[in-house]
Structures are given as C-alpha cells and as structure tokens.
Amino acid sequence: NENKSSNFIRNIIVNDLESKKHDTIITRFPPEPNGYLHIGHAKSICLNFGLAEEFNGNVNLRFDDTNPVKEDVEYVNSIKEDVKWLGFDWTNLYFASNYFDEMYERAVLLIKKGKAYVCDLNAEQMREYRGSLTEPGKESPYRNRTVEENLDLFERMKNGEFKDGEKVLRAKIDMSSPNINLRDPAIYRISHSHHHNTGDKWCIYPMYAFAHPLEDAIEGITHSLCSLEFEDQRPLYDWVVAECEMPKVPRQIEFARLNLTNTVMSKRKLKQLVDEGVTDGWDDPRMPTIAGLRRRGYTPEAIRNFCNEIGVAKADSTVDSQMLDYFVREDLQPKAPLAMGVLKPLKLVITNYPEGQVEMLEIENNAKDETKGKRLVPFSREIYIEQEDFMIEPVKKYFRLFPGNEVRLKGAYFVKCNDFITDEEGNVTEIHCTYDPETKSGSGFTGRKVKATIHWVDAASCVPCEFRLFEPLILDDAPENEGKHFLEQINPNSLEIVQGLVEKTAIENAKPQDKFQFVRHGFFNVDDKYTTEDKLVFNRIVPLKSSFKP
Ligand code: ATP
Ligand code: MG
Ligand code: MG
C-alpha cells in the first residue's frame, strides 16, 4: 500500500465512500503544458494517482491547455513520459481544449440567466473598479446590459468582431463581496491567437477560474486536489459549477505545495534557467525536473517514497532536499553494484611486485549483502589511487599513505610507501611502495594492523571516464522567500567535471542509466546524454553520507 500516510484528503474520501456520497472516486492531474514537470508535480501525481489506485478509482491525465500562447507539444510528450516513468498510468487522457464548445454553451447559459455580462472596461479600469481588501468594488457601467445585448455582444466576440482586450465576459456575482475573486471575475477574454489543438477556430478563450471547475465537472471528477493558493477561489469554483448547472459536482480540496531547499520550483523560473543557458536543458542533472532527476540517476521508487514520507498538509513548508537524497540512497544501496573508481588519479608503483605479472582478486559486489557475490579484479605492479590518499607530510589523524606508512589496498595487500616523485612545481606525480605478499585480503593475516584501507584501480586495465559532481544550483536556502532574484543566486560551482578511472570488470557492459556505487564517492548514474561508445560519463547522484535522517 503506497499511500500509507493517512492524510486529511484520504479521510474525506473514506467518508465520502462510506456515506455513499460516491460509489467510486475520480481524481485528475491537470498540468498546463508550458514546461517540464518538476518534483513538486510529483507530489501531486503521487497523491492523485496514489489515491485512485488505493480506492480502485479512476484518474485522468488532463492537459489544461486553455491558454493558447504558451503551450507546446514537446511539453505534452515529456509530461506523459514523466508520469509513466514515475510508475503511474492514467485511466483517460484528456485535453481541456476539447471542451471549448461546451464551455461556450455554459457561458451562454450564464448570460441567459442574467449571471454574466459583456464589459467594455479595460484591464486597468477593471482593476480600479475591483476595489481592495479594505474597500468594496464599484459596479461596472456595463453591468446592467440586457440579456439580448449580452448574447449579441458575446456572439460577436466569438465571431472576431473585436480586438484583443476590447471586451470581456464577466460573471455577475457581487462587487461588494469580501472575497475579491467574487467581484465579477472575467470568465472569457478575446485573444486572436492560434491554438495547438483547435487552430484558429476560437478567438475567445475561457479564463482559468471558469474553465477549471467546468473541466472537473465535465469529467465527473469527485475530488479535485489543488494547491493552497486556490483556497480563495473555491467559492468561485462552486459558483461556476452550480450556476452552469453541471450535473456532477466536484469538490475542490487544497493542500500545501512542495518547496525544496536550494532550488526553485516553478516552470516559469525553470524555463528561465534553460533559456538563459544556466543549465544544458530541462533535463540537466541539476534541475529539480523529473527529467533532470532521472538523468541524474534518481529512481522512481526513491521519488515516490519521498513523496509518501513528506505527506500532505494544509500549511506551506520547505522540505530539506537532503531528505530526497536519503531516499535515493536507501533505494540504491541494495541495487547498485559496488565498484572502484578513482576521481583524481595518482600513480602508485609497487616496486617489489614482479613486472608483467597479473593476478585476479576476488572483491565483493555489495558491502552489506553477500548474496550479491564477488567479481574478479585484475591487480598488477602499477595502480592508481586518489591524490587525496597520499600526503608528503601527514596532518594530524591522517592514516592514509605518507612516506613510511602502511595501508591496505582494498581487497588486495598491505603496501608501504618508500618514496615519491614530484614535478617542477612540487606536485606529486608518482609514489613508490612495496607490498607484503603475506597480507593478502582474506588470507587471515593477523601479524600487524593498519589504520586505513584505500581504493585503487589497476593501471593496465582500468578505463578512463568522466565524473560529473554536482552542488545545488541555487545558493540560498530559501531563495523564493528572500525577495532576491533567483538568477543572482546561481551557485558558480554547481558542476565539477573530473577525468578519472574506473576498474574494468565492474563497468564492462555498462549502459546509460546503469547505476553504481563507487567506493567512498557515492552513487553514480551513467549519463544518457554525453556518454558515447568510447567514453562513459558518470553523474554523481549523491555522495555516500549526509547528516540527514527522517
Ligand atoms: P508551476 O508554477 O510550476 O508552473 P503550476 O501549479 O502552475 O506550477 P500546473 O501545470 O498547473 O503547474 O500544475 C499541475 C498540478 O500540479 C496542479 O494541480 C498543481 O497544483 C500541482 N503542483 C504544481 N506545483 C506543485 C508543487 N510544488 N507542489 C505540489 N503540487 C504542485
Ligand atoms: Mg497552473
Ligand atoms: Mg504555473
């Protein structure tokens, strides 16, 4: 049972089923196709699809494409792909634009009932007349047009007789309502623009606040889950459904949006990051988009478990992005095979190891699970270790290699450093060690102890590859709340590219999206954009450790 967290929405549904208000539930996920989905959408997807699954109901994927100018088929396709990748399937796929005829008919019905009128005030005048929280609104001079006049004008709006912005259709509700949304909101506007689905059939388009409740009602949605900012719109939502005489009455329920630390979470802002070239696309591994998380190496299971854990509440909050990292580690620990990779290589020569000799060492594939078995890793006279595993003069508590010190090479032998070579600038280019054949891993040697084990790759057989290491894209902890512009807070070090080496055996048949745990460095995913036949590119998903525990 995926949707384990008992939340207030779930309780409403349970009540509605028990009281027989509904025999079955229908939910929907209604993205506007104006960008790629992000982790915030995943919360909504998990909720809507999860509840439908749990209660054997239906769930519609509905493209909310009532705004003609910003939409794109690329987005439609990416949204379908992302929902499926998360592990969900919809009962029906709908486009809100297919309801334009019915929406128009419902608007005509409102006019006939004296509940809507054509208004000639321009946008600025409308704002003035609307009043404020402390001041009641003023009625439009066009508010008392006759039904006949309104029907005629609305039809002429539809026929293209007026320019954009010249007239709007407004609901006739209450200009003195304490809820500003009820002060005669616009429900249809003129926009002479081409629509991806309906072409040039329409030059008037319904406003979101009118369209959305109708879409829900037309589809027979029982529980329409939306984010908190729509709470004040709920009276208007209910008004539209009732006054348009929709036979099925959906119920709007609001929940808090997901915000994550160190990121922005709005398609508009994410699009800016793409358009300004801050990232290499919507699927850049640093993006909080589903496509970005996928390319980075996050798994659907980790994202779903995360969404389940954060639960659903009625108050906005910001979740630490480390929590998402915790869930991907949990998911990958048993799945991703262990391998040795060296990010910043330093050559180590074992001077007493016979030249030309190669032996195969058995090394476990998962440190915590013996059933994952072992692999054979070649070992010979020259190997590479991490630059940071050697110091000429060790600092306090440094137990790795330095002249005179002995360490274990993981799965191999003890080696002792005797000498090192530097270049003209004093950088260490090579270190010389001797090994002790008695100390082979697994031999039961107990003669003496070392305080560190370091990883390595065999110089003759290792494979060069690229590692991409990430930091958060946005520097501030809560950029959206600070009043600063997020584009001024881009982390200049969010991407570090290093050329390293990996052991051959472990990655022999690696293909894009395969995941590995590189000893000490964390979990990595084979990048599906930059990996070629000749070169593997690894994205670091997460390092091994974090301070966070849920
Ligand atoms: P954005 O500001 O990113 O464009 P949106 O709400 O305009 O977000 P829609 O395409 O309308 O995006 O979203 C589809 C559904 O996803 C809506 O029901 C919306 O409430 C939900 N949703 C969007 N962002 C979040 C979020 N951060 N947390 C939870 N649900 C979200
Ligand atoms: Mg929206
Ligand atoms: Mg939006």
Coordinates of C-alpha atoms and ligand atoms in Angstrom, one line a residue:
N1 CA 0.0 0.0 0.0
E2 CA 1.8 3.0 -1.4
N3 CA -0.2 5.8 0.1
K4 CA 0.5 4.8 3.7
S5 CA 0.3 8.3 5.2
S6 CA -3.1 8.8 6.5
N7 CA -3.9 12.4 5.5
F8 CA -6.9 14.6 5.7
I9 CA -7.7 14.2 2.0
R10 CA -7.7 10.4 2.4
N11 CA -10.1 10.8 5.3
I12 CA -12.5 12.9 3.2
I13 CA -12.5 10.2 0.6
V14 CA -13.1 7.4 3.1
N15 CA -16.1 9.3 4.5
D16 CA -17.5 10.0 1.0
L17 CA -17.3 6.3 0.1
E18 CA -18.7 5.2 3.5
S19 CA -21.6 7.6 3.4
K20 CA -22.2 6.6 -0.3
K21 CA -21.9 10.1 -1.5
H22 CA -19.7 8.5 -4.2
D23 CA -19.6 4.8 -5.3
T24 CA -16.1 5.4 -6.7
I25 CA -13.7 8.3 -6.9
I26 CA -12.2 10.1 -9.9
T27 CA -9.2 12.3 -9.5
R28 CA -7.1 14.1 -12.0
F29 CA -3.7 15.5 -12.6
P30 CA -4.1 18.7 -14.7
P31 CA -0.8 20.2 -15.8
E32 CA -0.6 23.1 -18.1
P33 CA 1.7 22.0 -20.9
N34 CA 4.0 25.0 -20.6
G35 CA 7.1 23.3 -19.2
Y36 CA 8.5 20.1 -17.9
L37 CA 7.2 18.5 -14.7
H38 CA 9.2 19.1 -11.5
I39 CA 9.4 17.3 -8.1
G40 CA 6.5 19.4 -6.9
H41 CA 4.3 17.9 -9.6
A42 CA 5.5 14.5 -8.5
K43 CA 3.9 15.2 -5.1
S44 CA 0.6 16.0 -6.8
I45 CA 0.9 13.0 -9.1
C46 CA 1.7 10.6 -6.3
L47 CA -1.3 12.0 -4.4
N48 CA -3.8 11.8 -7.3
F49 CA -2.7 8.5 -8.8
G50 CA -2.0 7.0 -5.4
L51 CA -5.5 7.7 -4.1
A52 CA -7.2 6.5 -7.3
E53 CA -5.1 3.3 -7.1
E54 CA -5.8 2.8 -3.4
F55 CA -9.5 3.2 -3.7
N56 CA -9.9 1.4 -7.1
G57 CA -11.0 4.7 -8.6
N58 CA -10.1 6.4 -11.9
V59 CA -7.5 9.1 -12.5
N60 CA -7.4 11.4 -15.6
L61 CA -4.3 13.0 -17.0
R62 CA -5.7 16.2 -18.3
F63 CA -3.7 18.8 -20.2
D64 CA -5.0 22.2 -19.1
D65 CA -4.4 23.8 -22.4
T66 CA -6.9 26.7 -22.3
N67 CA -4.2 29.3 -22.7
P68 CA -3.3 29.3 -26.4
V69 CA 0.1 31.1 -26.4
K70 CA 2.5 29.3 -24.0
E71 CA 1.9 25.6 -25.0
D72 CA 4.0 23.2 -26.9
V73 CA 3.8 19.5 -28.0
E74 CA 7.3 18.9 -26.6
Y75 CA 5.9 19.6 -23.2
V76 CA 2.8 17.3 -23.7
N77 CA 5.1 14.4 -24.6
S78 CA 7.5 15.0 -21.8
I79 CA 4.7 15.1 -19.3
K80 CA 3.3 11.8 -20.5
E81 CA 6.7 10.2 -20.3
D82 CA 7.4 11.5 -16.8
V83 CA 4.1 10.3 -15.4
K84 CA 4.7 6.8 -16.8
W85 CA 8.3 6.8 -15.6
L86 CA 7.1 7.6 -12.1
G87 CA 5.2 4.3 -12.4
F88 CA 1.7 5.6 -12.9
D89 CA -0.9 5.1 -15.7
W90 CA -3.9 7.2 -16.3
T91 CA -7.5 5.9 -16.9
N92 CA -8.1 8.6 -19.5
L93 CA -6.1 11.2 -21.3
Y94 CA -7.9 14.5 -22.0
F95 CA -7.3 17.9 -23.4
A96 CA -9.3 20.7 -21.8
S97 CA -9.4 22.5 -25.2
N98 CA -11.7 19.7 -26.3
Y99 CA -14.3 21.2 -24.0
F100 CA -14.3 24.7 -25.6
D101 CA -17.7 24.2 -27.2
E102 CA -19.3 23.1 -24.0
M103 CA -17.7 25.9 -22.1
Y104 CA -19.0 28.4 -24.6
E105 CA -22.5 26.9 -24.2
R106 CA -22.3 27.2 -20.4
A107 CA -21.2 30.8 -20.7
V108 CA -24.3 31.5 -22.9
L109 CA -26.4 29.8 -20.3
L110 CA -25.0 32.2 -17.6
I111 CA -25.9 35.2 -19.9
K112 CA -29.4 33.9 -20.4
K113 CA -29.8 33.6 -16.6
G114 CA -28.6 37.1 -16.1
K115 CA -25.4 35.8 -14.4
A116 CA -22.9 37.1 -16.9
Y117 CA -22.4 40.3 -18.9
V118 CA -20.1 41.7 -21.5
C119 CA -18.0 44.5 -20.1
D120 CA -16.0 47.2 -22.0
L121 CA -13.8 48.4 -19.2
N122 CA -10.1 47.9 -20.0
A123 CA -7.8 45.9 -17.7
E124 CA -6.7 48.9 -15.8
Q125 CA -10.2 50.2 -15.2
M126 CA -11.3 46.7 -14.1
R127 CA -8.5 46.7 -11.5
E128 CA -9.6 50.1 -10.2
Y129 CA -13.3 49.1 -10.0
R130 CA -12.4 45.9 -8.3
G131 CA -11.5 47.7 -5.0
S132 CA -9.3 46.1 -2.4
L133 CA -9.5 44.1 0.8
T134 CA -10.5 47.2 2.7
E135 CA -12.6 48.8 0.0
P136 CA -15.6 47.4 -1.7
G137 CA -15.6 47.3 -5.5
K138 CA -17.6 49.5 -7.8
E139 CA -20.1 48.2 -10.3
S140 CA -19.2 48.4 -14.0
P141 CA -21.3 50.8 -16.1
Y142 CA -21.9 47.9 -18.4
R143 CA -23.2 45.6 -15.7
N144 CA -26.9 46.1 -16.5
R145 CA -26.8 45.4 -20.2
T146 CA -29.8 43.4 -21.2
V147 CA -29.6 39.6 -21.8
E148 CA -30.2 40.2 -25.5
E149 CA -27.5 42.8 -25.8
N150 CA -25.1 40.5 -23.9
L151 CA -25.9 37.5 -26.1
D152 CA -25.4 39.5 -29.2
L153 CA -22.1 41.0 -28.0
F154 CA -20.7 37.7 -26.8
E155 CA -21.5 36.1 -30.1
R156 CA -19.8 39.0 -31.9
M157 CA -16.8 38.5 -29.6
K158 CA -16.7 34.9 -30.7
N159 CA -17.0 35.9 -34.4
G160 CA -13.9 38.0 -34.1
E161 CA -15.5 41.5 -34.4
F162 CA -13.4 42.9 -31.6
K163 CA -9.7 43.3 -30.9
D164 CA -7.8 41.7 -28.0
G165 CA -8.8 43.3 -24.7
E166 CA -11.6 45.3 -26.1
K167 CA -14.3 43.4 -24.2
V168 CA -14.5 40.6 -21.7
L169 CA -17.3 38.4 -20.4
R170 CA -17.7 38.7 -16.7
A171 CA -19.6 36.7 -14.2
K172 CA -22.2 38.8 -12.4
I173 CA -21.8 37.9 -8.7
D174 CA -21.1 40.6 -6.1
M175 CA -18.9 43.7 -6.3
S176 CA -19.0 44.1 -2.5
S177 CA -18.1 40.6 -1.6
P178 CA -15.3 40.4 1.0
N179 CA -13.8 37.7 -1.4
I180 CA -12.3 39.7 -4.2
N181 CA -12.5 36.7 -6.5
L182 CA -16.3 37.0 -6.4
R183 CA -16.3 40.7 -7.6
D184 CA -17.5 39.9 -11.1
P185 CA -14.4 38.0 -12.3
A186 CA -13.7 37.8 -16.0
I187 CA -14.6 34.4 -17.5
Y188 CA -13.9 34.9 -21.2
R189 CA -11.3 37.1 -22.9
I190 CA -10.5 37.9 -26.5
S191 CA -7.2 36.6 -27.9
H192 CA -6.6 36.3 -31.6
S193 CA -4.1 33.6 -31.3
H194 CA -3.6 30.1 -32.8
H195 CA -4.2 27.2 -30.5
H196 CA -2.2 23.9 -30.9
N197 CA -5.4 21.8 -30.8
T198 CA -8.2 24.0 -32.0
G199 CA -6.2 26.0 -34.5
D200 CA -8.0 29.3 -35.4
K201 CA -11.5 28.2 -34.5
W202 CA -11.6 30.4 -31.5
C203 CA -10.6 33.9 -30.8
I204 CA -12.1 33.9 -27.3
Y205 CA -10.7 31.8 -24.6
P206 CA -12.1 30.9 -21.1
M207 CA -10.2 32.1 -18.1
Y208 CA -8.7 29.5 -15.8
A209 CA -11.1 30.2 -12.9
F210 CA -14.1 29.5 -15.2
A211 CA -12.5 26.7 -17.2
H212 CA -11.1 24.6 -14.4
P213 CA -14.3 23.8 -12.5
L214 CA -16.1 23.0 -15.7
E215 CA -13.3 20.7 -16.8
D216 CA -13.6 18.9 -13.5
A217 CA -17.4 18.7 -13.6
I218 CA -17.4 17.5 -17.3
E219 CA -15.2 14.6 -16.4
G220 CA -17.1 13.8 -13.2
I221 CA -14.1 14.4 -11.0
T222 CA -15.2 13.7 -7.4
H223 CA -12.2 15.2 -5.6
S224 CA -10.3 18.0 -7.3
L225 CA -7.0 18.4 -5.4
C226 CA -5.1 21.6 -5.9
S227 CA -2.6 23.7 -4.2
L228 CA -3.2 26.1 -1.4
E229 CA -3.2 29.3 -3.4
F230 CA -6.6 28.3 -4.9
E231 CA -8.3 28.3 -1.5
D232 CA -9.8 31.8 -2.0
Q233 CA -11.0 30.7 -5.4
R234 CA -13.1 27.8 -4.0
P235 CA -16.3 29.9 -3.6
L236 CA -16.0 30.9 -7.3
Y237 CA -15.3 27.3 -8.3
D238 CA -18.5 26.2 -6.5
W239 CA -20.4 29.1 -8.0
V240 CA -19.4 28.2 -11.6
V241 CA -20.4 24.5 -11.1
A242 CA -23.7 25.5 -9.6
E243 CA -24.7 28.3 -11.9
C244 CA -23.6 26.5 -15.0
E245 CA -26.0 23.7 -13.8
M246 CA -23.3 21.0 -14.1
P247 CA -25.0 17.6 -13.3
K248 CA -21.9 16.3 -11.5
V249 CA -20.5 18.3 -8.6
P250 CA -16.7 18.0 -7.9
R251 CA -15.3 19.1 -4.6
Q252 CA -12.1 21.2 -4.5
I253 CA -9.7 20.4 -1.7
E254 CA -6.5 22.3 -1.3
F255 CA -3.1 21.1 0.0
A256 CA 0.3 22.7 0.5
R257 CA 2.7 22.9 -2.4
L258 CA 6.1 21.2 -2.0
N259 CA 9.1 23.5 -1.8
L260 CA 12.6 22.2 -1.6
T261 CA 15.7 23.9 -0.1
N262 CA 18.3 25.3 -2.6
T263 CA 16.1 25.1 -5.6
V264 CA 13.3 27.0 -7.5
M265 CA 10.1 25.2 -8.2
S266 CA 8.1 26.9 -10.8
K267 CA 8.1 26.1 -14.5
R268 CA 8.4 29.8 -15.3
K269 CA 11.6 30.0 -13.4
L270 CA 13.0 26.7 -14.5
K271 CA 12.3 27.8 -18.1
Q272 CA 14.5 30.9 -17.5
L273 CA 17.3 28.7 -16.3
V274 CA 17.1 26.8 -19.6
D275 CA 16.6 29.8 -21.8
E276 CA 19.5 31.7 -20.2
G277 CA 21.8 28.8 -20.6
V278 CA 22.4 28.3 -16.9
T279 CA 21.7 24.6 -17.4
D280 CA 22.1 22.4 -20.5
G281 CA 18.3 21.9 -20.8
W282 CA 15.2 20.9 -18.9
D283 CA 16.9 17.5 -18.2
D284 CA 20.1 18.9 -16.8
P285 CA 21.0 16.7 -13.8
R286 CA 21.0 19.8 -11.5
M287 CA 17.4 20.6 -12.4
P288 CA 14.5 19.6 -10.0
T289 CA 12.6 18.5 -13.0
I290 CA 11.5 14.8 -13.3
A291 CA 13.6 14.6 -16.4
G292 CA 16.6 16.1 -14.6
L293 CA 16.3 13.8 -11.6
R294 CA 16.0 10.8 -14.0
R295 CA 19.1 11.8 -15.9
R296 CA 21.0 12.4 -12.6
G297 CA 20.0 8.9 -11.5
Y298 CA 17.2 9.3 -9.0
T299 CA 14.8 6.4 -9.2
P300 CA 11.0 6.5 -9.4
E301 CA 10.9 4.4 -6.2
A302 CA 13.0 7.0 -4.3
I303 CA 10.8 9.8 -5.5
R304 CA 7.6 8.0 -4.6
N305 CA 8.9 7.1 -1.2
F306 CA 10.0 10.7 -0.6
C307 CA 6.5 12.0 -1.6
N308 CA 4.9 9.4 0.6
E309 CA 7.1 10.4 3.5
I310 CA 6.5 14.2 3.2
G311 CA 2.8 13.5 3.3
V312 CA 0.0 16.1 2.7
A313 CA -0.6 19.0 4.9
K314 CA -2.6 22.2 4.8
A315 CA 0.4 24.5 5.6
D316 CA 3.2 25.5 3.3
S317 CA 6.7 24.4 4.3
T318 CA 10.1 23.8 2.7
V319 CA 11.5 20.3 2.7
D320 CA 15.3 19.8 3.0
S321 CA 16.5 18.4 -0.3
Q322 CA 18.7 16.0 1.7
M323 CA 15.6 14.1 2.5
L324 CA 15.2 13.2 -1.1
D325 CA 18.9 12.1 -1.1
Y326 CA 18.2 9.9 1.9
F327 CA 15.5 8.0 -0.1
V328 CA 17.7 7.5 -3.2
R329 CA 20.5 6.1 -1.0
E330 CA 18.0 3.7 0.6
D331 CA 16.8 2.6 -2.7
L332 CA 20.2 2.2 -4.4
Q333 CA 22.2 0.7 -1.5
P334 CA 20.9 -2.9 -2.3
K335 CA 20.6 -2.4 -6.1
A336 CA 23.7 -0.5 -7.3
P337 CA 26.8 -2.8 -7.6
L338 CA 29.9 -1.7 -5.8
A339 CA 32.9 -0.7 -7.9
M340 CA 36.2 1.1 -7.5
G341 CA 36.6 4.4 -9.3
V342 CA 39.4 7.0 -8.9
L343 CA 38.3 10.5 -9.5
K344 CA 41.7 12.3 -9.2
P345 CA 44.3 9.7 -10.0
L346 CA 47.8 9.4 -8.7
K347 CA 50.1 6.6 -9.9
L348 CA 51.4 4.1 -7.4
V349 CA 54.2 1.7 -8.4
I350 CA 54.7 -1.5 -6.3
T351 CA 58.4 -1.8 -6.7
N352 CA 58.7 -5.4 -5.4
Y353 CA 55.8 -6.8 -7.4
P354 CA 57.0 -8.8 -10.4
E355 CA 56.8 -6.9 -13.7
G356 CA 54.3 -8.4 -16.2
Q357 CA 52.5 -10.4 -13.5
V358 CA 48.7 -10.0 -13.2
E359 CA 46.6 -11.7 -10.5
M360 CA 42.9 -11.7 -10.2
L361 CA 41.5 -10.7 -6.8
E362 CA 38.0 -11.5 -5.6
I363 CA 36.1 -8.5 -4.4
E364 CA 32.5 -8.3 -3.1
N365 CA 29.8 -6.6 -5.2
N366 CA 27.9 -5.3 -2.2
A367 CA 29.5 -4.5 1.2
K368 CA 26.2 -5.2 3.0
D369 CA 24.9 -8.2 1.1
E370 CA 26.9 -11.3 0.4
T371 CA 24.3 -12.8 -1.9
K372 CA 25.4 -10.2 -4.5
G373 CA 28.5 -12.3 -4.9
K374 CA 32.0 -11.3 -5.9
R375 CA 33.9 -10.3 -9.1
L376 CA 37.4 -10.8 -10.2
V377 CA 39.5 -7.6 -10.3
P378 CA 42.9 -7.6 -12.0
F379 CA 45.9 -6.4 -9.9
S380 CA 49.4 -5.7 -11.0
R381 CA 52.6 -3.7 -10.4
E382 CA 51.2 -0.3 -11.3
I383 CA 47.9 1.0 -10.0
Y384 CA 46.2 4.4 -9.4
I385 CA 45.0 5.7 -6.1
E386 CA 43.3 9.0 -5.2
Q387 CA 45.5 12.0 -4.9
E388 CA 44.0 12.8 -1.6
D389 CA 45.1 9.4 -0.2
F390 CA 48.7 10.5 -0.2
M391 CA 50.3 13.3 1.8
I392 CA 54.0 14.1 1.9
E393 CA 53.6 15.5 5.4
P394 CA 50.6 14.0 7.1
V395 CA 48.3 16.2 9.1
K396 CA 47.0 15.1 12.5
K397 CA 44.8 11.9 12.3
Y398 CA 45.8 11.2 8.7
F399 CA 46.2 7.5 8.4
R400 CA 46.4 7.0 4.7
L401 CA 49.6 6.9 2.7
F402 CA 52.7 9.0 3.6
P403 CA 56.4 8.2 3.5
G404 CA 57.0 5.3 5.9
N405 CA 53.3 4.5 6.5
E406 CA 51.5 1.3 5.5
V407 CA 47.8 0.9 4.4
R408 CA 45.6 -1.8 3.0
L409 CA 44.7 -1.7 -0.7
K410 CA 41.0 -2.7 -0.7
G411 CA 40.6 -6.4 -1.5
A412 CA 44.4 -6.7 -2.1
Y413 CA 47.6 -6.3 0.1
F414 CA 49.3 -4.0 2.6
V415 CA 51.5 -1.5 0.8
K416 CA 54.1 0.7 2.4
C417 CA 55.2 4.0 0.9
N418 CA 59.0 4.4 0.5
D419 CA 59.4 7.2 -2.0
F420 CA 57.6 9.7 -4.2
I421 CA 58.4 11.8 -7.3
T422 CA 57.4 15.4 -7.9
D423 CA 57.3 17.6 -10.9
E424 CA 58.9 21.1 -11.2
E425 CA 56.1 22.7 -9.3
G426 CA 56.3 20.3 -6.4
N427 CA 53.2 18.3 -7.3
V428 CA 53.5 14.6 -6.5
T429 CA 53.3 12.6 -9.8
E430 CA 54.1 9.1 -8.6
I431 CA 54.6 7.2 -5.4
H432 CA 56.7 4.1 -4.8
C433 CA 55.6 1.3 -2.4
T434 CA 56.5 -2.2 -1.5
Y435 CA 53.8 -4.8 -0.8
D436 CA 53.8 -7.7 1.6
P437 CA 52.6 -10.9 0.0
E438 CA 51.7 -12.3 3.4
T439 CA 48.9 -9.7 3.9
K440 CA 46.6 -10.8 1.0
S441 CA 43.0 -10.0 1.7
G442 CA 41.1 -13.0 3.0
S443 CA 44.3 -14.9 3.9
G444 CA 43.6 -14.4 7.6
F445 CA 46.8 -12.5 8.2
T446 CA 47.0 -11.0 11.7
G447 CA 50.7 -10.2 12.1
R448 CA 50.1 -6.4 12.3
K449 CA 47.4 -3.9 11.7
V450 CA 46.9 -0.8 9.5
K451 CA 44.6 2.1 10.2
A452 CA 43.3 2.8 6.7
T453 CA 42.0 0.9 3.6
I454 CA 42.2 2.8 0.3
H455 CA 40.6 2.0 -3.0
W456 CA 42.6 1.7 -6.3
V457 CA 42.3 0.7 -9.9
D458 CA 44.8 -1.4 -11.9
A459 CA 46.7 0.9 -14.3
A460 CA 47.0 -1.6 -17.2
S461 CA 43.3 -2.5 -17.4
C462 CA 41.4 0.5 -16.0
V463 CA 39.1 2.6 -18.1
P464 CA 39.2 6.4 -18.4
C465 CA 35.9 8.0 -17.8
E466 CA 34.3 11.3 -16.8
F467 CA 32.7 12.1 -13.5
R468 CA 30.3 14.9 -13.1
L469 CA 29.9 16.1 -9.5
F470 CA 27.1 18.5 -8.5
E471 CA 26.3 21.0 -5.9
P472 CA 22.9 22.8 -5.6
L473 CA 22.1 25.1 -8.4
I474 CA 20.8 27.8 -6.2
L475 CA 22.8 29.1 -3.2
D476 CA 20.2 30.4 -0.8
D477 CA 18.4 28.1 1.5
A478 CA 15.0 29.6 0.6
P479 CA 15.5 31.7 -2.5
E480 CA 11.8 32.2 -3.2
N481 CA 11.2 33.7 0.2
E482 CA 14.1 36.1 0.4
G483 CA 12.9 38.7 -2.1
K484 CA 16.2 38.3 -4.1
H485 CA 16.1 37.4 -7.7
F486 CA 17.0 33.7 -8.1
L487 CA 19.2 34.3 -11.1
E488 CA 21.5 36.3 -8.9
Q489 CA 21.9 33.3 -6.6
I490 CA 23.2 30.8 -9.1
N491 CA 25.9 28.6 -7.5
P492 CA 29.0 29.1 -9.7
N493 CA 30.3 25.7 -8.6
S494 CA 27.2 23.6 -9.2
L495 CA 29.0 21.5 -11.7
E496 CA 32.5 20.0 -11.4
I497 CA 33.8 17.8 -14.2
V498 CA 36.7 15.5 -13.5
Q499 CA 38.5 12.9 -15.7
G500 CA 39.1 9.7 -13.7
L501 CA 39.5 6.0 -14.0
V502 CA 37.3 3.0 -13.2
E503 CA 38.1 -0.7 -12.8
K504 CA 37.2 -2.5 -16.0
T505 CA 35.4 -5.6 -14.7
A506 CA 32.6 -3.7 -12.9
I507 CA 31.6 -1.4 -15.7
E508 CA 32.3 -3.7 -18.7
N509 CA 28.7 -3.8 -20.0
A510 CA 27.6 -0.5 -18.5
K511 CA 25.0 1.4 -20.5
P512 CA 23.2 4.7 -20.0
Q513 CA 21.1 4.8 -16.8
D514 CA 23.1 1.9 -15.1
K515 CA 23.8 2.8 -11.5
F516 CA 26.9 2.1 -9.4
Q517 CA 28.2 2.7 -6.0
F518 CA 31.8 3.8 -6.2
V519 CA 33.7 3.1 -3.1
R520 CA 33.8 6.2 -0.9
H521 CA 32.5 8.5 -3.6
G522 CA 28.8 7.7 -3.6
F523 CA 26.1 6.6 -6.1
F524 CA 26.6 7.3 -9.8
N525 CA 24.5 7.0 -12.9
V526 CA 25.7 6.6 -16.5
D527 CA 24.6 9.8 -18.2
D528 CA 22.4 9.2 -21.2
K529 CA 23.3 12.5 -23.0
Y530 CA 27.1 12.7 -23.0
T531 CA 28.1 9.0 -22.8
T532 CA 29.5 7.8 -26.1
E533 CA 30.7 4.4 -27.5
D534 CA 34.2 5.5 -26.4
K535 CA 33.6 7.2 -23.1
L536 CA 31.4 6.7 -20.1
V537 CA 30.2 9.8 -18.3
F538 CA 29.0 9.3 -14.8
N539 CA 26.7 11.7 -12.9
R540 CA 27.1 11.6 -9.2
I541 CA 23.6 11.1 -7.9
V542 CA 24.5 11.6 -4.2
P543 CA 27.6 11.2 -2.1
L544 CA 27.5 8.3 0.4
K545 CA 26.9 10.3 3.6
S546 CA 24.7 13.1 4.7
S547 CA 23.7 14.4 8.1
F548 CA 20.1 13.9 7.4
K549 CA 17.8 11.3 8.9
P550 CA 14.0 11.5 8.6
Ligands
ATP1 P1 4.3 26.0 -11.8 O1 4.3 27.2 -11.0 O2 5.5 25.2 -11.6 O3 4.0 26.2 -13.3 P2 1.6 25.2 -11.7 O4 0.8 24.9 -10.5 O5 1.3 26.4 -12.5 O6 3.1 25.1 -11.2 P3 0.4 23.2 -13.3 O7 0.9 22.6 -14.6 O8 -0.8 24.0 -13.3 O9 1.6 24.0 -12.6 O10 0.3 22.0 -12.2 C1 -0.4 20.8 -12.3 C2 -0.8 20.4 -10.9 O11 0.4 20.2 -10.1 C3 -1.6 21.4 -10.2 O12 -2.7 20.7 -9.6 C4 -0.7 21.9 -9.2 O13 -1.4 22.3 -8.0 C5 0.3 20.8 -8.9 N1 1.6 21.4 -8.5 C6 2.4 22.2 -9.1 N2 3.5 22.5 -8.4 C7 3.3 21.9 -7.2 C8 4.1 21.8 -6.0 N3 5.2 22.5 -5.9 N4 3.7 21.0 -5.0 C9 2.5 20.3 -5.1 N5 1.8 20.3 -6.2 C10 2.1 21.1 -7.2
MG2 MG -1.3 26.1 -13.1
MG3 MG 2.5 28.0 -13.4

